[in-house]
PDB file of C-alpha atoms in Angstrom:
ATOM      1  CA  UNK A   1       0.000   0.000   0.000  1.00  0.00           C
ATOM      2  CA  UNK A   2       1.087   3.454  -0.768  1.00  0.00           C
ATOM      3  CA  UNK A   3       2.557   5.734   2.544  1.00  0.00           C
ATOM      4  CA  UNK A   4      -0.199   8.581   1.696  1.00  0.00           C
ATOM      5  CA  UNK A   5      -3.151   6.149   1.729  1.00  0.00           C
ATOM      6  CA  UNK A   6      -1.834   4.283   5.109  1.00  0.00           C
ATOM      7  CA  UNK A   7      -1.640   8.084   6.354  1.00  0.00           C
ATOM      8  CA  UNK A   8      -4.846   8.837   5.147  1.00  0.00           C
ATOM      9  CA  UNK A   9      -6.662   5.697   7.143  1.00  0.00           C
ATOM     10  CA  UNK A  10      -4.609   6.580  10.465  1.00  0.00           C
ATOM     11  CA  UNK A  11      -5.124  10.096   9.904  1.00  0.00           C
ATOM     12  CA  UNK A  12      -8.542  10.081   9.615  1.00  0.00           C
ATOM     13  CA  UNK A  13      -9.262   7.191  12.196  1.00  0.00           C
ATOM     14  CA  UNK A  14      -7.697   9.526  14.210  1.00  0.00           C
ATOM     15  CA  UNK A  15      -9.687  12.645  13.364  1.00  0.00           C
ATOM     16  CA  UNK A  16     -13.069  10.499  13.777  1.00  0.00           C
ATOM     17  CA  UNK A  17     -12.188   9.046  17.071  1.00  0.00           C
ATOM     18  CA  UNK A  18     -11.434  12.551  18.163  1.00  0.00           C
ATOM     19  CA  UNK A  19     -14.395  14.218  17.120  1.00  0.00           C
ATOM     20  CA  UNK A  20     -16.514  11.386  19.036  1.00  0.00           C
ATOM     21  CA  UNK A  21     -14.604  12.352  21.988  1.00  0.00           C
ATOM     22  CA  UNK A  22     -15.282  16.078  21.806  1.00  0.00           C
ATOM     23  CA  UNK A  23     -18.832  15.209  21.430  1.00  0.00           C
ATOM     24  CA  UNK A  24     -19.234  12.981  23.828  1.00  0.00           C
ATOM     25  CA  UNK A  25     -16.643  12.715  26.908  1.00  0.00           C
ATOM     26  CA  UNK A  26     -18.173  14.244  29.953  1.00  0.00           C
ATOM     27  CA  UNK A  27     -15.293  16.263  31.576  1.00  0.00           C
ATOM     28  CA  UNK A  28     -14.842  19.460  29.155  1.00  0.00           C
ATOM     29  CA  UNK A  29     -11.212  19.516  29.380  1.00  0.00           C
ATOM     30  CA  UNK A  30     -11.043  15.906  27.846  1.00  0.00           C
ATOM     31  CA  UNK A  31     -13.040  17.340  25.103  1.00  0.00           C
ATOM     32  CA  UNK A  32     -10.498  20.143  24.696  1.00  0.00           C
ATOM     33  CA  UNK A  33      -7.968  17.971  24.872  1.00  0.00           C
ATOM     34  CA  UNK A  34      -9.597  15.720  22.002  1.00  0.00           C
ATOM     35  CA  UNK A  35     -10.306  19.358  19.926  1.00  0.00           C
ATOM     36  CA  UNK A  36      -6.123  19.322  20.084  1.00  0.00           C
ATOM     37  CA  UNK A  37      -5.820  15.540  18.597  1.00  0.00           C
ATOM     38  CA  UNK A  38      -8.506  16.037  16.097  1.00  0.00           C
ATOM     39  CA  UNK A  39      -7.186  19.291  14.640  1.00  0.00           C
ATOM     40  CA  UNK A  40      -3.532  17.442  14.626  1.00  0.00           C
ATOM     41  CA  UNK A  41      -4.875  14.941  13.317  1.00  0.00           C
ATOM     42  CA  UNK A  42      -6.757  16.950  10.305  1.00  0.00           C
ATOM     43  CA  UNK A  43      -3.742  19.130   9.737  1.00  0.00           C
ATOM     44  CA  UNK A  44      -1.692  16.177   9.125  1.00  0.00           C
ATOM     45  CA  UNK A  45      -4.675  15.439   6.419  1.00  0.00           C
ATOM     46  CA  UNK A  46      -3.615  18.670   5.139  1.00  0.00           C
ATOM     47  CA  UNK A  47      -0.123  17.539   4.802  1.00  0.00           C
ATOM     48  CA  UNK A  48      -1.134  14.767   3.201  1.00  0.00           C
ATOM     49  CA  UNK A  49      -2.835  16.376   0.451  1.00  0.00           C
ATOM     50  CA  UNK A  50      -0.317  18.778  -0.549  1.00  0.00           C
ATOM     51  CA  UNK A  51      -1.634  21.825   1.480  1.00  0.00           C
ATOM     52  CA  UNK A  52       1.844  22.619   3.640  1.00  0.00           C
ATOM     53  CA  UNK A  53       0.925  25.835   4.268  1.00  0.00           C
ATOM     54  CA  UNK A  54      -2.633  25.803   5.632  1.00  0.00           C
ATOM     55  CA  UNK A  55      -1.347  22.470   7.322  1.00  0.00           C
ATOM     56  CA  UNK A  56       1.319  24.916   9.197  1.00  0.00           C
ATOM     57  CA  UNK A  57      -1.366  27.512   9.892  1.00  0.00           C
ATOM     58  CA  UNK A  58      -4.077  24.522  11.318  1.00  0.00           C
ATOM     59  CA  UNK A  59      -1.419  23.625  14.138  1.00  0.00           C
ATOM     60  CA  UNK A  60      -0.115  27.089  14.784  1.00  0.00           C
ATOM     61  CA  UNK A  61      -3.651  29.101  14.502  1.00  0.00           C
ATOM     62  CA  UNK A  62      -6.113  26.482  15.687  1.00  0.00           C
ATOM     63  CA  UNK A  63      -4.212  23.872  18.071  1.00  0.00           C
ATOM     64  CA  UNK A  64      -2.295  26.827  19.730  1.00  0.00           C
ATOM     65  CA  UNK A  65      -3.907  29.852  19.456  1.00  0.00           C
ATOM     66  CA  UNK A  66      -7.386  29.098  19.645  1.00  0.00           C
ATOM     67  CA  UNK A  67      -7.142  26.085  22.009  1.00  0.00           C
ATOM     68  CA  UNK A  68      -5.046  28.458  24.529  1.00  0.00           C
ATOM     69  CA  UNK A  69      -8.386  30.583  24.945  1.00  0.00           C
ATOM     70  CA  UNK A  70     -11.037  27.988  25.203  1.00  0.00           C
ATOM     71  CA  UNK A  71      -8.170  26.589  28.380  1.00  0.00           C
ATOM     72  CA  UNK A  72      -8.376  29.818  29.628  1.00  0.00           C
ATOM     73  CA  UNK A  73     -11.929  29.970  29.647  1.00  0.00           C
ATOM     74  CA  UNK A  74     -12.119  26.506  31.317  1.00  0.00           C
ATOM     75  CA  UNK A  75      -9.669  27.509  33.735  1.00  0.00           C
ATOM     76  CA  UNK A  76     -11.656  30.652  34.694  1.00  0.00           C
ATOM     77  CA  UNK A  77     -15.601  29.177  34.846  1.00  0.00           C
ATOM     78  CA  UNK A  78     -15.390  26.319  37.249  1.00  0.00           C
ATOM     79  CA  UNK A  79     -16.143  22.670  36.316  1.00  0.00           C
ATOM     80  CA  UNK A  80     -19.760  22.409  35.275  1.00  0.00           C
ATOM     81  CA  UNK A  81     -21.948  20.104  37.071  1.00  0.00           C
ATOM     82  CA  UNK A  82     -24.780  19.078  35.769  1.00  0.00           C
ATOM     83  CA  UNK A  83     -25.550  16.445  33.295  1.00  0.00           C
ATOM     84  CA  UNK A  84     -23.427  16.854  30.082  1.00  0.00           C
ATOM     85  CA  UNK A  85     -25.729  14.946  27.409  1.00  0.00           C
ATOM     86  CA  UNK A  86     -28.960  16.000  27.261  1.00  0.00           C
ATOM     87  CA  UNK A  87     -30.690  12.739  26.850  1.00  0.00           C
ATOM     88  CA  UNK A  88     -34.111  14.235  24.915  1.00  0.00           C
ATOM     89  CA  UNK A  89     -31.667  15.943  22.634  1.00  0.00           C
ATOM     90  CA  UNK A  90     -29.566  12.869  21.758  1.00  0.00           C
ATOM     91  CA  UNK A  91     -32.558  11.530  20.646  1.00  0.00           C
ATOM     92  CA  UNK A  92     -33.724  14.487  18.811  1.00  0.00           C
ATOM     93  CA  UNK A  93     -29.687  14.663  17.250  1.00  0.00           C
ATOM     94  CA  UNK A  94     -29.519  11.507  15.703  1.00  0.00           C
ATOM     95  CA  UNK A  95     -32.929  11.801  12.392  1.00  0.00           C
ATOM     96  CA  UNK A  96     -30.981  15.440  11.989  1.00  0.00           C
ATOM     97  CA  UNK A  97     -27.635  14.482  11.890  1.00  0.00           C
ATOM     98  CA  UNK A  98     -28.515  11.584   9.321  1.00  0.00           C
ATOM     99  CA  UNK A  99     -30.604  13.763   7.136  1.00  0.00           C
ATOM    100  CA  UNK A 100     -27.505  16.350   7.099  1.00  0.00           C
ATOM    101  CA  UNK A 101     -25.121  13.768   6.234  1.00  0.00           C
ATOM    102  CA  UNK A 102     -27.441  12.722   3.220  1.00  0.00           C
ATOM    103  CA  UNK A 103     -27.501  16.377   1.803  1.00  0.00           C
ATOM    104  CA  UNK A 104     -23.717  16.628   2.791  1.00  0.00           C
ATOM    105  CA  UNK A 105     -23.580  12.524   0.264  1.00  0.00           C
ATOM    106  CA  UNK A 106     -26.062  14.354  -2.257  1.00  0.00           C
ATOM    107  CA  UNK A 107     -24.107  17.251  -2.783  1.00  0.00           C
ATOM    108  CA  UNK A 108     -20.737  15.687  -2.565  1.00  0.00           C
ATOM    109  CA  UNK A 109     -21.652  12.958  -5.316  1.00  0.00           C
ATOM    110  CA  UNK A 110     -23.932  15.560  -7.661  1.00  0.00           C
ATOM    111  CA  UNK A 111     -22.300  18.934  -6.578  1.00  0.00           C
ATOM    112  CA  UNK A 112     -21.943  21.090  -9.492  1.00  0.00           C
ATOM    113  CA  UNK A 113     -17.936  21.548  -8.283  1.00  0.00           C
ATOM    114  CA  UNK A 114     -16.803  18.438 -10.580  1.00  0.00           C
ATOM    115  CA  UNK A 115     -16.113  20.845 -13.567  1.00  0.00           C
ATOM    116  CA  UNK A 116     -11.805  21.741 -13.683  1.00  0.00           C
ATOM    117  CA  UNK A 117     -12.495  25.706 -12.914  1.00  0.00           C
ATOM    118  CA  UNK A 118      -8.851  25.973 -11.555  1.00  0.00           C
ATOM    119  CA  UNK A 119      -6.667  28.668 -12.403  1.00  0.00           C
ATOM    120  CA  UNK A 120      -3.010  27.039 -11.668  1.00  0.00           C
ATOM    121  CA  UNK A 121      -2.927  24.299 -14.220  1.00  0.00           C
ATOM    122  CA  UNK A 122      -0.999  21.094 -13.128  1.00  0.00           C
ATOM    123  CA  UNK A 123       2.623  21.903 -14.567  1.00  0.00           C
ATOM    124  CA  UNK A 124       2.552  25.707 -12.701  1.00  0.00           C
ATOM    125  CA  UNK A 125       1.389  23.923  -9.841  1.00  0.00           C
ATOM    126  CA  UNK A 126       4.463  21.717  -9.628  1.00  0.00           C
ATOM    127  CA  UNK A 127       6.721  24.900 -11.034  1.00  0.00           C
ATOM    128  CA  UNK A 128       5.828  27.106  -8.519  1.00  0.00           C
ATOM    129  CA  UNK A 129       5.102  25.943  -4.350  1.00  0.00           C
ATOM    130  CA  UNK A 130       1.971  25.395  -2.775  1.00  0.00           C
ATOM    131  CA  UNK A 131       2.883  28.710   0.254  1.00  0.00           C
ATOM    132  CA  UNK A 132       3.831  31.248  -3.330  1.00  0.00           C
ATOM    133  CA  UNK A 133       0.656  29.864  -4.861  1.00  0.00           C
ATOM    134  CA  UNK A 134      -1.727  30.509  -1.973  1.00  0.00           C
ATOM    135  CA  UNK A 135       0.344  33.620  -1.529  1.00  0.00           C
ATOM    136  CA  UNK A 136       0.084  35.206  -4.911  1.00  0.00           C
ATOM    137  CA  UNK A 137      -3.866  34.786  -4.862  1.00  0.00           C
ATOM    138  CA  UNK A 138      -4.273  36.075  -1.152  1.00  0.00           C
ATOM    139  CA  UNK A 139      -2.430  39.468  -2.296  1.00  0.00           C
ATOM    140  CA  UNK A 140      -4.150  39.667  -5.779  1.00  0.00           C
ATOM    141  CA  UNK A 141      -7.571  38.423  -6.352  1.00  0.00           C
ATOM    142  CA  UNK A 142      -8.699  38.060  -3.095  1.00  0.00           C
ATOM    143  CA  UNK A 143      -6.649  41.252  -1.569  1.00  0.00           C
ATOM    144  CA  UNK A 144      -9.379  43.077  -0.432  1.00  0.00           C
ATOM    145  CA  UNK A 145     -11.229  40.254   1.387  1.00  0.00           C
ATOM    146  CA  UNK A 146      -7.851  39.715   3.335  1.00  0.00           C
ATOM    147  CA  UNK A 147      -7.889  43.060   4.302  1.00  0.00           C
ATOM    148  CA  UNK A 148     -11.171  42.593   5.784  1.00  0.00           C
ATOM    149  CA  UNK A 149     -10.563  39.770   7.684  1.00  0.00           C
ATOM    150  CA  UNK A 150      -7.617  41.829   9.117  1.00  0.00           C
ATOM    151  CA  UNK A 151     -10.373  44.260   9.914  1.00  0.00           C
ATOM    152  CA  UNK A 152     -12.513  41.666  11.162  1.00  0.00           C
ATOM    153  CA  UNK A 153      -9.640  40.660  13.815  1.00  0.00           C
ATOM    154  CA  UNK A 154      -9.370  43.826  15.044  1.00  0.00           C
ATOM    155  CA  UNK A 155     -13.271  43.802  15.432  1.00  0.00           C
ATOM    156  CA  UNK A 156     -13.526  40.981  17.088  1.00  0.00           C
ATOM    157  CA  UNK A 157     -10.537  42.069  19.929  1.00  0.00           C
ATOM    158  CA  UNK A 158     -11.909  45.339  20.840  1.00  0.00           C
ATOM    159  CA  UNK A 159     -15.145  43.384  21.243  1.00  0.00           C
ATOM    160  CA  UNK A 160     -13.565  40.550  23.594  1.00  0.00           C
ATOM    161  CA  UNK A 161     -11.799  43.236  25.432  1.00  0.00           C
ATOM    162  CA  UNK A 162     -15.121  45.269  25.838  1.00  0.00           C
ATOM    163  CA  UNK A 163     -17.128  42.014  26.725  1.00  0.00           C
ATOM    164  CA  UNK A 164     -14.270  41.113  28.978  1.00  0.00           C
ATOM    165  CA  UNK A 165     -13.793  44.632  30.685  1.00  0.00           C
ATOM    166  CA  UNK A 166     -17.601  46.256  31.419  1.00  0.00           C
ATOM    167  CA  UNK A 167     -18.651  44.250  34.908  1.00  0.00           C
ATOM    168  CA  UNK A 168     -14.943  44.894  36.513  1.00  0.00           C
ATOM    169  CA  UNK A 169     -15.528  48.764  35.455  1.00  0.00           C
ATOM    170  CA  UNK A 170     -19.193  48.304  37.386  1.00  0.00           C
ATOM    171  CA  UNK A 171     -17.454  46.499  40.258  1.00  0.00           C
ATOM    172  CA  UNK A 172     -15.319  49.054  40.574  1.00  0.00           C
ATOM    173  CA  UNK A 173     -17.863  51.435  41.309  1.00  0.00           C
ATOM    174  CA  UNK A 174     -19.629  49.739  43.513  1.00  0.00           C
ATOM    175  CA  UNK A 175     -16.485  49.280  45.533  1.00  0.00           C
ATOM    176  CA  UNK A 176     -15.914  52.883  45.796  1.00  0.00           C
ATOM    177  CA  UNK A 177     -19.402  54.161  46.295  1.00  0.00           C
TER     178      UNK A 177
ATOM    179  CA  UNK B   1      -2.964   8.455  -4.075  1.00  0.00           C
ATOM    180  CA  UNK B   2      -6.489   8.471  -1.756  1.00  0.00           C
ATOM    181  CA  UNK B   3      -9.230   9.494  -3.982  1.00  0.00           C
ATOM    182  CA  UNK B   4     -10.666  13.213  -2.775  1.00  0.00           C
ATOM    183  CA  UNK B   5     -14.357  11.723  -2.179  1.00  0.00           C
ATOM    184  CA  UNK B   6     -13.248   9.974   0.261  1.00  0.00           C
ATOM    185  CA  UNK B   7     -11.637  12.933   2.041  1.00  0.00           C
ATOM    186  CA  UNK B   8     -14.841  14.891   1.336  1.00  0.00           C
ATOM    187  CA  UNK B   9     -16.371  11.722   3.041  1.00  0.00           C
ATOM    188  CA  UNK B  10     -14.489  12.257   6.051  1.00  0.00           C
ATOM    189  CA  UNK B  11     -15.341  16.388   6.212  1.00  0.00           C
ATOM    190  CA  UNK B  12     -18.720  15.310   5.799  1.00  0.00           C
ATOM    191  CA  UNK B  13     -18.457  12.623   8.854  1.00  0.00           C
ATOM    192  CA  UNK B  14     -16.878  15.556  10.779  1.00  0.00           C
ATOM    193  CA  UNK B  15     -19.122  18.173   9.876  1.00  0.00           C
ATOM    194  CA  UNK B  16     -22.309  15.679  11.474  1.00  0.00           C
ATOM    195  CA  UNK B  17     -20.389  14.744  14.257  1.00  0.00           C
ATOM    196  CA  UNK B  18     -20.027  18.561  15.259  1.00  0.00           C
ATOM    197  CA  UNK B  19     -23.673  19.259  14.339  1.00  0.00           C
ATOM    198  CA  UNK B  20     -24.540  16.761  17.054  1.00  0.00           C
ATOM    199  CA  UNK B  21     -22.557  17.829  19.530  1.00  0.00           C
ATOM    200  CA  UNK B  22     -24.197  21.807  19.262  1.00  0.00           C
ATOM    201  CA  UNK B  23     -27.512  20.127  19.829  1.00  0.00           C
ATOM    202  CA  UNK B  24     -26.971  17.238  22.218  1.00  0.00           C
ATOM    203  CA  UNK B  25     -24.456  19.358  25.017  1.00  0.00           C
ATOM    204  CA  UNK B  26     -25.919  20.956  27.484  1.00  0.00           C
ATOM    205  CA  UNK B  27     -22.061  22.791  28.371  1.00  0.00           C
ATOM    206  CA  UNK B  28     -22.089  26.172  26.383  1.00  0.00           C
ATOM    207  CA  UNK B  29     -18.309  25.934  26.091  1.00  0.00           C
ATOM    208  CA  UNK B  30     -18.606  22.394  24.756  1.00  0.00           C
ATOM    209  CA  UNK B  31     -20.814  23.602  21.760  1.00  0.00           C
ATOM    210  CA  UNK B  32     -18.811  26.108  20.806  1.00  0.00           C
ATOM    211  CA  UNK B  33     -16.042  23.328  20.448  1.00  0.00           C
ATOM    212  CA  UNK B  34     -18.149  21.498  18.493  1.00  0.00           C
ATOM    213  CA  UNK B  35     -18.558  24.357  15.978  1.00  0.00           C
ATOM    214  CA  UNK B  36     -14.593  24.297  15.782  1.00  0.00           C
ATOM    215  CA  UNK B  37     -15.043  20.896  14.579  1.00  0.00           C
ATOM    216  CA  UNK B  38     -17.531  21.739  11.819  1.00  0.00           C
ATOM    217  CA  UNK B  39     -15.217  25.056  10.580  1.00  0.00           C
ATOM    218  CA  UNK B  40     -12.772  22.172  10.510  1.00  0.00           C
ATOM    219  CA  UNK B  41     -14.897  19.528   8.677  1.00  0.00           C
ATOM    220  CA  UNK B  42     -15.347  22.315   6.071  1.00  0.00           C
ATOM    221  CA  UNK B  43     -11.362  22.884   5.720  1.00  0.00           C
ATOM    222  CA  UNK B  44     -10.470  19.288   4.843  1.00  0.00           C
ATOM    223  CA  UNK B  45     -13.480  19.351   2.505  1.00  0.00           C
ATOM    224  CA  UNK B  46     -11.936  22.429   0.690  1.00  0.00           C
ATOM    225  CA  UNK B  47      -8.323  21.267   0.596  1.00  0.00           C
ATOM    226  CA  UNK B  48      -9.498  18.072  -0.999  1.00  0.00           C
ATOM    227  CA  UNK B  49     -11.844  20.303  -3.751  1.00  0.00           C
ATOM    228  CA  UNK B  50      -8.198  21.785  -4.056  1.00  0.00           C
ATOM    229  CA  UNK B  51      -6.320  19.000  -4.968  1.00  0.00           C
ATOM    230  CA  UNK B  52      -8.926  17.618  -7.735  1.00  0.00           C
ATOM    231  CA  UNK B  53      -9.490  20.902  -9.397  1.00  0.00           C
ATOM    232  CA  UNK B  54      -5.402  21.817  -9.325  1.00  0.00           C
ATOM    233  CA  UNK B  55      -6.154  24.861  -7.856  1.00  0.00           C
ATOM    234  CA  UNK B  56      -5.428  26.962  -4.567  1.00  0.00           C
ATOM    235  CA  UNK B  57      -8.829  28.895  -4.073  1.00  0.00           C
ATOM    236  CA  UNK B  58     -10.236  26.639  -1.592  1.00  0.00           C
ATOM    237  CA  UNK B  59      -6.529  27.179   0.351  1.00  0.00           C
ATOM    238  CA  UNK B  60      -7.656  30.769   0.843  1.00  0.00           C
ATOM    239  CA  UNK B  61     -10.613  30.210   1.912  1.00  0.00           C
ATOM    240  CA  UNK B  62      -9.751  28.257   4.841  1.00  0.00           C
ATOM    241  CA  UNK B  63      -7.343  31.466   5.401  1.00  0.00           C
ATOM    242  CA  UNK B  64     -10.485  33.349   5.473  1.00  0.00           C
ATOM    243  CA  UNK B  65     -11.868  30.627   8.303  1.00  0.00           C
ATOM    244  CA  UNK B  66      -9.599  30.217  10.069  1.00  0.00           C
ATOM    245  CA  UNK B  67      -9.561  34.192  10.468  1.00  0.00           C
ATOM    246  CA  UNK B  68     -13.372  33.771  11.281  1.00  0.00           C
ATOM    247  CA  UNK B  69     -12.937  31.127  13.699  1.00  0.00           C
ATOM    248  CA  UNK B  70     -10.300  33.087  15.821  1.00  0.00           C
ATOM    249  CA  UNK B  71     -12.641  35.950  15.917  1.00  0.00           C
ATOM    250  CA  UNK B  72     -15.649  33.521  16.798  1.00  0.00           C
ATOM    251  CA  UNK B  73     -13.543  31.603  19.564  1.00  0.00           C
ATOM    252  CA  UNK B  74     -12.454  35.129  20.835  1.00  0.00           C
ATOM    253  CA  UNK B  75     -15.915  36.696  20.930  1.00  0.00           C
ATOM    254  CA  UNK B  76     -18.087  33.763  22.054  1.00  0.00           C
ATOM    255  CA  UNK B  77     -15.768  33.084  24.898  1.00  0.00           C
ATOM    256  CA  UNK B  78     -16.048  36.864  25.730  1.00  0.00           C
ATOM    257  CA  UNK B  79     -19.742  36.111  25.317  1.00  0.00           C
ATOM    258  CA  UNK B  80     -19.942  32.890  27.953  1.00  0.00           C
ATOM    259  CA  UNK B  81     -17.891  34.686  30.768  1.00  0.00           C
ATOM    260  CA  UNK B  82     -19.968  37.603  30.525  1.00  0.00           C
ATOM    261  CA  UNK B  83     -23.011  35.354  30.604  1.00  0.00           C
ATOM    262  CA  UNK B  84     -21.053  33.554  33.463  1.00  0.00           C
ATOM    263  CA  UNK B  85     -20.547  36.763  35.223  1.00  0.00           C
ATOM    264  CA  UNK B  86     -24.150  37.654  35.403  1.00  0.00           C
ATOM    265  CA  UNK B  87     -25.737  34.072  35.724  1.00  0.00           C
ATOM    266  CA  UNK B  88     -23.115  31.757  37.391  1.00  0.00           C
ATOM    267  CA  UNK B  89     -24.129  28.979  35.067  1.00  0.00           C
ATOM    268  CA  UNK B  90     -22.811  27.872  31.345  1.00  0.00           C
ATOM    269  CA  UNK B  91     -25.989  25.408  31.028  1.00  0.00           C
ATOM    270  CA  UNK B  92     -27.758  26.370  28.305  1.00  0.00           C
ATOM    271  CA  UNK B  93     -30.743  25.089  29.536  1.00  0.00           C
ATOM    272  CA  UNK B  94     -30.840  27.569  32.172  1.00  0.00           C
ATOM    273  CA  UNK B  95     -29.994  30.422  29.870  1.00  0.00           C
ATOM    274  CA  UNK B  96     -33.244  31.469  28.606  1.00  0.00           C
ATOM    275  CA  UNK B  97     -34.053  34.275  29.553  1.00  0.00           C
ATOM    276  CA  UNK B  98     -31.727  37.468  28.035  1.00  0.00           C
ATOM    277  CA  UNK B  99     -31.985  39.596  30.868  1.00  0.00           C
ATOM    278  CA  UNK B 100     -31.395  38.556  34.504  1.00  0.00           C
TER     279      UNK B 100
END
C-alpha cells in the first residue's frame, strides 16, 4: 500500500475518534484535549494532500492559538456540574444528523464543483510551491477580502476586550461608592 | 494516491459529528467546540476540492476561516464569561431568559 493512503486511514481514524470524543466525553477539558488531537490529526490530512501551508497555519492558529483561549476559559468558569448529554436531545440529534449527512452525500456525489475551474494548471502547480501559490492569490484576487478579515480581527478584539472589561468597570464602582 | 471523495467523506463525517454535539451538550463551552469541529470539517473538505481541481482557491478560503474562527472563539468566549458573570451557570438550559 502506498505511505499517503496508510496516512490517510490513520489520519482520519484519528480525526473520527477525536471528534466522538469532543462530542461525547463528559469532563470538558477531555473534550479540549480531544479538539487538540482532532485538529492534529486533520492538519496532518492537510499535509497529506499537498496543502503545507494551511497544514502549518491549522497547528499554529487552531491547536495553539485558539485552544489556549477555550483553556483559559475553562480555567476561569469552574467545572460544570450538571448532566453533560442531554438525553431528549440525543434523541432528537440523531434523524438530523442523518438527514444532514445525506444532503452533505447528495451534494458531494452531484455537486456542481466536478467541472476543472482551476486557475493554476498542473505543470505551474508543480513549477511554482503550494505557500507562493496561496500567496500570490491572497495578495491579488482576493486582496481586499484579506484586508477585511484583518479588519474583522481587530473587530472581534476590541469586542472581547469590551465584553471582557464592562462588569470589573461596574465592580469598581460599587467598591468605591 | 487516496481518492478526494473519500476525504470529502471524512469532512462530511466531521461536519455531522459537530452538528450533534451543538444540539446534544448541554455545556455552552462544549458547543462552541463542536462548531470548531464543523469550521474544521469544512477545511479538509476544501483542501481536498483543491487538490482535484489543481487549484489553490479553496486554500484561501480556509485562510479566510480560520480568520473567522479566531474571531468567533475570541468573541463567544467573551460572550460565555460575561453570561457567566451575570448568571453563574454555562448550562444552556438555564440560559433562557436574556436579561437577569
Amino acid at each position: 500500500m502506498e505511505l499517503s493512503v496508510v496516512a490517510f486511514w490513520v489520519l482520519s481514524t484519528i480525526a473520527v475518534l477525536s471528534a466522538i470524543g469532543v462530542v461525547f466525553f463528559r469532563n470538558i477539558v477531555y473534550s479540549v484535549l480531544s479538539l487538540i488531537s482532532a485538529l492534529i490529526a486533520i492538519s496532518g490530512l492537510f499535509f497529506n494532500l499537498g496543502a503545507e501551508l494551511i497544514g502549518a497555519l491549522q497547528i499554529l492558529i487552531y491547536a495553539v492559538a485558539i485552544v489556549v483561549f477555550y483553556v483559559l476559559v475553562i480555567s476561569t468558569v469552574p467545572q460544570y456540574k450538571g448532566e453533560a448529554v442531554d438525553p431528549k436531545y440525543a434523541l432528537l440529534s440523531a434523524p438530523f444528523g442523518f438527514i444532514l449527512f445525506l444532503e452533505l452525500a447528495y451534494v458531494s456525489v452531484y455537486g456542481l464543483w466536478a467541472s476543472n475551474t482551476g486557475i493554476f494548471s498542473p505543470d505551474i502547480f508543480n513549477q511554482i510551491s503550494n505557500a507562493k501559490a496561496v500567496a500570490t492569490l491572497l495578495f491579488t484576487k482576493y486582496l481586499f477580502p484579506f484586508e477585511v478579515a484583518s479588519l474583522i480581527l481587530l473587530v472581534a478584539m476590541i469586542g472581547a476586550i469590551l465584553l471582557g472589561r464592562k462588569d470589573i468597570v461596574e465592580e469598581e464602582k460599587e467598591g468605591g461608592a | 494516491m487516496v481518492p478526494y471523495e473519500y476525504y470529502v467523506a471524512l469532512s462530511g463525517l466531521l461536519m455531522v459529528l459537530g452538528f450533534i454535539g451543538v444540539i446534544v451538550r448541554k455545556n455552552i463551552i462544549a458547543m462552541l467546540i463542536s462548531t470548531e469541529l464543523m469550521l474544521n470539517a469544512v477545511n479538509v473538505a476544501f483542501v481536498a476540492f483543491d487538490m482535484k481541481l489543481h487549484d489553490v482557491v479553496g486554500q484561501v478560503f480556509v485562510f479566510f476561516i480560520l480568520t473567522i474562527a479566531a474571531a468567533e472563539a475570541a468573541i463567544g468566549l467573551g460572550l460565555i464569561m460575561a453570561i457567566y458573570r451575570m448568571k453563574k451557570d454555562v448550562d444552556v438550559e438555564k440560559l433562557t431568559e436574556l436579561k437577569g
